[in-house]
Every structure is written in C-alpha cells, then in structure tokens.
C-alpha positions as MATLAB code, in Angstrom:
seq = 'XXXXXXXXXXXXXXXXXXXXXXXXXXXXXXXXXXXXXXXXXXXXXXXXXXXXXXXXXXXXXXXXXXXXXXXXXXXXXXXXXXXXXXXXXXXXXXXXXXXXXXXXXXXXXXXXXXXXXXXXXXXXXXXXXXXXXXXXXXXXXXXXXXXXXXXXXXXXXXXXXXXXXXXXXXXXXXXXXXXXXXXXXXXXXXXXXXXXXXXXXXXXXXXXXXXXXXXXXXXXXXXXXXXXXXXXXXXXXXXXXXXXXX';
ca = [
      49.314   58.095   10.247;
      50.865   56.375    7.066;
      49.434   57.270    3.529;
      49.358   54.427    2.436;
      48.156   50.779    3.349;
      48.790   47.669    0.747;
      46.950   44.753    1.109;
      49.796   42.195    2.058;
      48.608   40.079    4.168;
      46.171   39.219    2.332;
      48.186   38.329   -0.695;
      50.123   36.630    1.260;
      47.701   33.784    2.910;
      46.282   34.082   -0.639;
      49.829   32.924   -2.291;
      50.216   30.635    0.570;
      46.834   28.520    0.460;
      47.418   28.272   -2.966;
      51.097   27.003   -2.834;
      49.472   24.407   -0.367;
      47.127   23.058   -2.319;
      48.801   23.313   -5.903;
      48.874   19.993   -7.939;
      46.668   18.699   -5.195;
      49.015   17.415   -2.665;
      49.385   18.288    1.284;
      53.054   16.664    2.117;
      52.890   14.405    5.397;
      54.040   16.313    8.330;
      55.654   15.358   11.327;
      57.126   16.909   14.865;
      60.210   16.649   15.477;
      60.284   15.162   19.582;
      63.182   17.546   20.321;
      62.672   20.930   18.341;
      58.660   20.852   18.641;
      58.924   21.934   14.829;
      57.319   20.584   12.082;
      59.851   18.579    9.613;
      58.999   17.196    6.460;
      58.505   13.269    6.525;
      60.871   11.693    3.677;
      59.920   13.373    0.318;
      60.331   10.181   -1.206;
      56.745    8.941    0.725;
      54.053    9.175   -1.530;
      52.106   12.171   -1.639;
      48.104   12.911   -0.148;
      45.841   14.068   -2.532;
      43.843   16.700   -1.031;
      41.041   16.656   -3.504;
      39.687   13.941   -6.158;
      37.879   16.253   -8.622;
      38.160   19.905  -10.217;
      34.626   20.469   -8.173;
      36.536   19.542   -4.866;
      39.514   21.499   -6.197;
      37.638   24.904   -6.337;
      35.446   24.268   -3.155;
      38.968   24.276   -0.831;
      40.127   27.381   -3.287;
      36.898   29.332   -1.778;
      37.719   28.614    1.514;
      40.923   29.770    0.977;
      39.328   32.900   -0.619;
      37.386   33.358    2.091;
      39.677   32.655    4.951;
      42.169   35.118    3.341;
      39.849   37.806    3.149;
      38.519   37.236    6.971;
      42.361   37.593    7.776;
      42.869   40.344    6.062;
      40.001   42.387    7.558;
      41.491   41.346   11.024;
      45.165   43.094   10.016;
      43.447   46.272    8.526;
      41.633   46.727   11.670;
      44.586   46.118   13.521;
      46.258   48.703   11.633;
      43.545   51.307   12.237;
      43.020   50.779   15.638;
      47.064   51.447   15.870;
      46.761   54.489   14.558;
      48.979   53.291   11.655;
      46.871   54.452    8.287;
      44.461   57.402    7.539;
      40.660   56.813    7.750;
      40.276   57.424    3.822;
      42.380   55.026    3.121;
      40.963   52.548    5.730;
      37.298   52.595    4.558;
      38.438   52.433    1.219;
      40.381   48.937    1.589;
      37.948   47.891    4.510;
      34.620   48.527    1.587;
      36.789   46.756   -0.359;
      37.088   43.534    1.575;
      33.718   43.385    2.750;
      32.291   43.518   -0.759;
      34.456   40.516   -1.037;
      33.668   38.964    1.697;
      29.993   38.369    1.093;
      30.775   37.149   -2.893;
      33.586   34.714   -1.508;
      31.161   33.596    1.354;
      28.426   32.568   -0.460;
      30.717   30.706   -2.785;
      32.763   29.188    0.005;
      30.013   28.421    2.118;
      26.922   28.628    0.063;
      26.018   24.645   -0.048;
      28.190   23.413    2.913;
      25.017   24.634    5.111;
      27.363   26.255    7.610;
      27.743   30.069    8.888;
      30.725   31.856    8.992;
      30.879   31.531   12.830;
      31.339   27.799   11.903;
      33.582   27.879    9.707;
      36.461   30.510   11.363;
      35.681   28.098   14.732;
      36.893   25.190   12.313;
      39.671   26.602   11.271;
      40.804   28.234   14.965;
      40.668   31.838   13.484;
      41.881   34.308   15.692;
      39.803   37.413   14.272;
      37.357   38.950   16.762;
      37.555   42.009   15.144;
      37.163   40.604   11.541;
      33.906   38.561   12.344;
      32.789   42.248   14.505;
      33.608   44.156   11.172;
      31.946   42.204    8.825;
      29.330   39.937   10.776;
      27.878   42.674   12.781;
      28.483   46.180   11.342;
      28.801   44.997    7.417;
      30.399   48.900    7.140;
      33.528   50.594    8.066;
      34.008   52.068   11.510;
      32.869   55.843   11.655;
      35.339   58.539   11.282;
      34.306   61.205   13.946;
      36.677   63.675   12.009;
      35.940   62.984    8.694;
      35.047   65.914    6.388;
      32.735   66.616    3.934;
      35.230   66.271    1.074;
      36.500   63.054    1.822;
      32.367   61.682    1.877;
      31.674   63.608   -1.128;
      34.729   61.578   -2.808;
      33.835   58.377   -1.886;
      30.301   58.925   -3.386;
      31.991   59.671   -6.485;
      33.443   56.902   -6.740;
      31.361   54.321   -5.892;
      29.179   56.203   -8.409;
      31.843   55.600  -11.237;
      33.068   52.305  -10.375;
      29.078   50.735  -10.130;
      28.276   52.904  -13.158;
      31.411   51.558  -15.019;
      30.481   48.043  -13.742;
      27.048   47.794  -15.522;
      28.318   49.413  -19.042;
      30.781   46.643  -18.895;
      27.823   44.141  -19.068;
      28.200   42.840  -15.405;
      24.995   41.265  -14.935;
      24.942   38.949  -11.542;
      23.337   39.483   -8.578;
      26.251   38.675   -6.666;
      28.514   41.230   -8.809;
      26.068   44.136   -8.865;
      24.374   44.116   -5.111;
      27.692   44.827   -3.191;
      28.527   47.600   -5.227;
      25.174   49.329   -5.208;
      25.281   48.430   -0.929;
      28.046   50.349   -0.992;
      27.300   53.133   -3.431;
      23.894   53.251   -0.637;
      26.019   53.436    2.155;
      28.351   56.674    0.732;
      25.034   58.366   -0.105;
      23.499   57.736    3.500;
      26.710   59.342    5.366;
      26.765   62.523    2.894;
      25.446   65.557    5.097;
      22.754   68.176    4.658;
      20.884   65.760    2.009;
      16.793   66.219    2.193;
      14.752   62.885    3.006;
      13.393   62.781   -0.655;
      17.019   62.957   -1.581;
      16.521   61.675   -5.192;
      19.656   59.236   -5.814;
      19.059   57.351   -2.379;
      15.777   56.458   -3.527;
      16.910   55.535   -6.944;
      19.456   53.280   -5.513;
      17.340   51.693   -2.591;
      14.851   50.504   -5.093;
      17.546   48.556   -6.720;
      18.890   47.522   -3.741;
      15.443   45.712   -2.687;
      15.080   44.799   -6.265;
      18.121   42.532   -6.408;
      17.672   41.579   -2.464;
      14.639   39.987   -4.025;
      16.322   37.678   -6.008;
      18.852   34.935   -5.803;
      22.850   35.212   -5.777;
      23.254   33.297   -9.148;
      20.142   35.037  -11.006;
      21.156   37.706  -13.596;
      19.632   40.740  -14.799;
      18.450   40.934  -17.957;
      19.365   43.341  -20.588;
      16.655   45.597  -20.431;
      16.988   45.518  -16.670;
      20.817   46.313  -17.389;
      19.721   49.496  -19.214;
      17.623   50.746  -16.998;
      19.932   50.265  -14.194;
      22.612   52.481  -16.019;
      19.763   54.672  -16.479;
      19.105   55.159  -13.120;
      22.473   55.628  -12.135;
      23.657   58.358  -14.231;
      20.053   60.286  -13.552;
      21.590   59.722   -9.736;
      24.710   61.373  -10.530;
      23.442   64.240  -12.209;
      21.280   64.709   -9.528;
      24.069   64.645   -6.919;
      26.353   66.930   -8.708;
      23.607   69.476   -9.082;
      23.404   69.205   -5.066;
      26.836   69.385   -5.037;
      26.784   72.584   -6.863;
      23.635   74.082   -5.555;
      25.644   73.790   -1.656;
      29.012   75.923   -3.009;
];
C-alpha cells in the first residue's frame, strides 16, 4: 500500500478542459492521412468560438467540473482495487469526490433535463466503476479490515469540518446536505452504538429536513443556529460514548 494518494488526475482534466476552452476558442483540428494524428489546421484560420455568452461560458465549465470529477472517481478506484493506497486514505478522497459529484451534477446537469448516464454516454466515458461508485452505492467501498480507530476518526472529522462549515455562515442546501450525508454515513458504520443512538437521530432529522427542500433554497439564520446547535450537542454526545467504551 502507498500512504499517500494526490488527486492528479483530476487536476489534470481539470487544467486541461479549462486550457480548452479559455478565451472561448476550440482550434480547428485535422488528421493527418499518413500519421492518423491530429495536427493543427493553419493557426492563421480564424478561430471557433465555443460559447456566445458568460451563461454558455459557465454551463461547458460544469461539465467540465463534472466530467473531471467522474474521471477522477474512475482512477481512485482503479488505484484501490490495485492495491496501490490504504483504505483510510481511499474513503477519505473517494467522500470527497462524491460530495462533489452531486454539487457539480446538479449544476452541470440541473436544467439540461438529462441523467448522468446520458451525459458520460455523450461524452464516450470509459468509467464503469465511477458511474458503480457514485450512481449506485453513493458511499465508499467497505473495508472488511478496518478498525475501530480509523471509524472513530472519520466521525471526528466530518463532525469538525460540517460543524466548522455552518459557523462559517454556509447556508445552501447544496453546501450543507453532502456534508451532513456524510457526517450520517461515519455515524452509521461506528460499532457497538444503541438504536436511540442520540447524534444519528439529531443528524437524520436534518438530513430529511434539507431533503425536503430545494438545491438553491437556503437556511435561514435561525435555522443556521440551531443547526450548530444540534451539532455540537451531537459531539458531546459522541465523545461521552467514546469515553464511556474505554
């Protein structure tokens, strides 16, 4: 196993789909008969715009978004499946990209009325076990030797990082319901937690609070401070389990 995994491929289609589409332009492209290469028409030929407004301008940088992130779940499961990265560090990156994943698809594909499915068939993506990762299980693939320690760190951190997210005024739907999915998902996996566990409940009422409501609504303030509430009467109540089990 390596220690370490670093996003790369994904930075790199990122970098690349936005080289492409900089100032606008796709340059004409032709195949050279004898190489079967692509070679660059004359650069003095006029240039193809590839949008006509800022609106049309952010809808192909979604896609891009989007396709990158699709890409890079297909390399990280790659990776693991290769035995090439621990499983800490896989469900960390792999949480990671599928709370992106369902921002950047509703952006991306939010008012072209068209699923995923559609769009990676559009585009000839390659990424069966992208679209099983985050079309069908929407969670990282199980670690059969994973320890307690390493699910009792996770939970802390998805505690912090939603906590820290809502004293920071983050507001959306769309911002606050992956990280509470995933703070709900770390709770679920912990082991030896009673069915009136306390801080799954809390959480699972927000959960079907916000599933209630649209992408682009907002919380309100006093919703805000309840919500921080909530969670740090959660933590408290998981570190007391925590210490109540040693």
């Amino acid at each position: 196993h390596s220690s370490q995994f670093h996003t790369t491929p994904r930075t790199t289609y990122i970098n690349s789909l936005r080289l492409r589409i900089q100032f606008g332009t796709f340059r004409s492209i032709m195949w050279s008969s004898n190489t079967k290469r692509p070679t660059a028409i004359d650069e003095s030929l006029p240039e193809i715009d590839l949008y006509e407004s800022p609106r049309e301008r952010k809808s192909y940088e979604n896609m891009g978004e989007l396709y990158a992130i699709i890409t890079a779940t297909e390399h990280l499961e790659r990776a693991y499946a290769a035995d090439a990265m621990e499983y800490s560090k896989y469900a960390e990156e792999c949480n990671k990209l599928i709370s992106q994943f369902k921002i950047a698809q509703k952006a991306a594909l939010g008012k072209e009325n068209i699923t995923t499915e559609t769009f990676m068939n559009m585009y000839q993506m390659d990424c069966p076990l992208a679209k099983h990762r985050l079309l069908e299980m929407m969670k990282p693939s199980h670690d059969p030797n994973a320890n307690k320690a390493i699910t009792i760190a996770a939970t802390v951190q998805h505690f912090i990082t939603t906590m820290d997210a809502v004293k920071l005024e983050m507001r959306a739907v769309d911002e606050l319901q992956p990280l509470l999915s995933d703070l709900m998902d770390a709770l679920i996996q912990l082991p030896d937690t009673p069915n009136d566990f306390g801080p799954n409940h809390k959480v699972e009422s927000w959960l079907v609070k916000l599933n209630g409501m649209r992408a682009v609504d907002m919380i309100d303030e006093d919703d805000g401070r309840q919500l921080y509430h909530d969670l740090d009467s959660a933590y408290s109540e998981f570190t007391r389990f925590l210490r109540a089990k040693t």
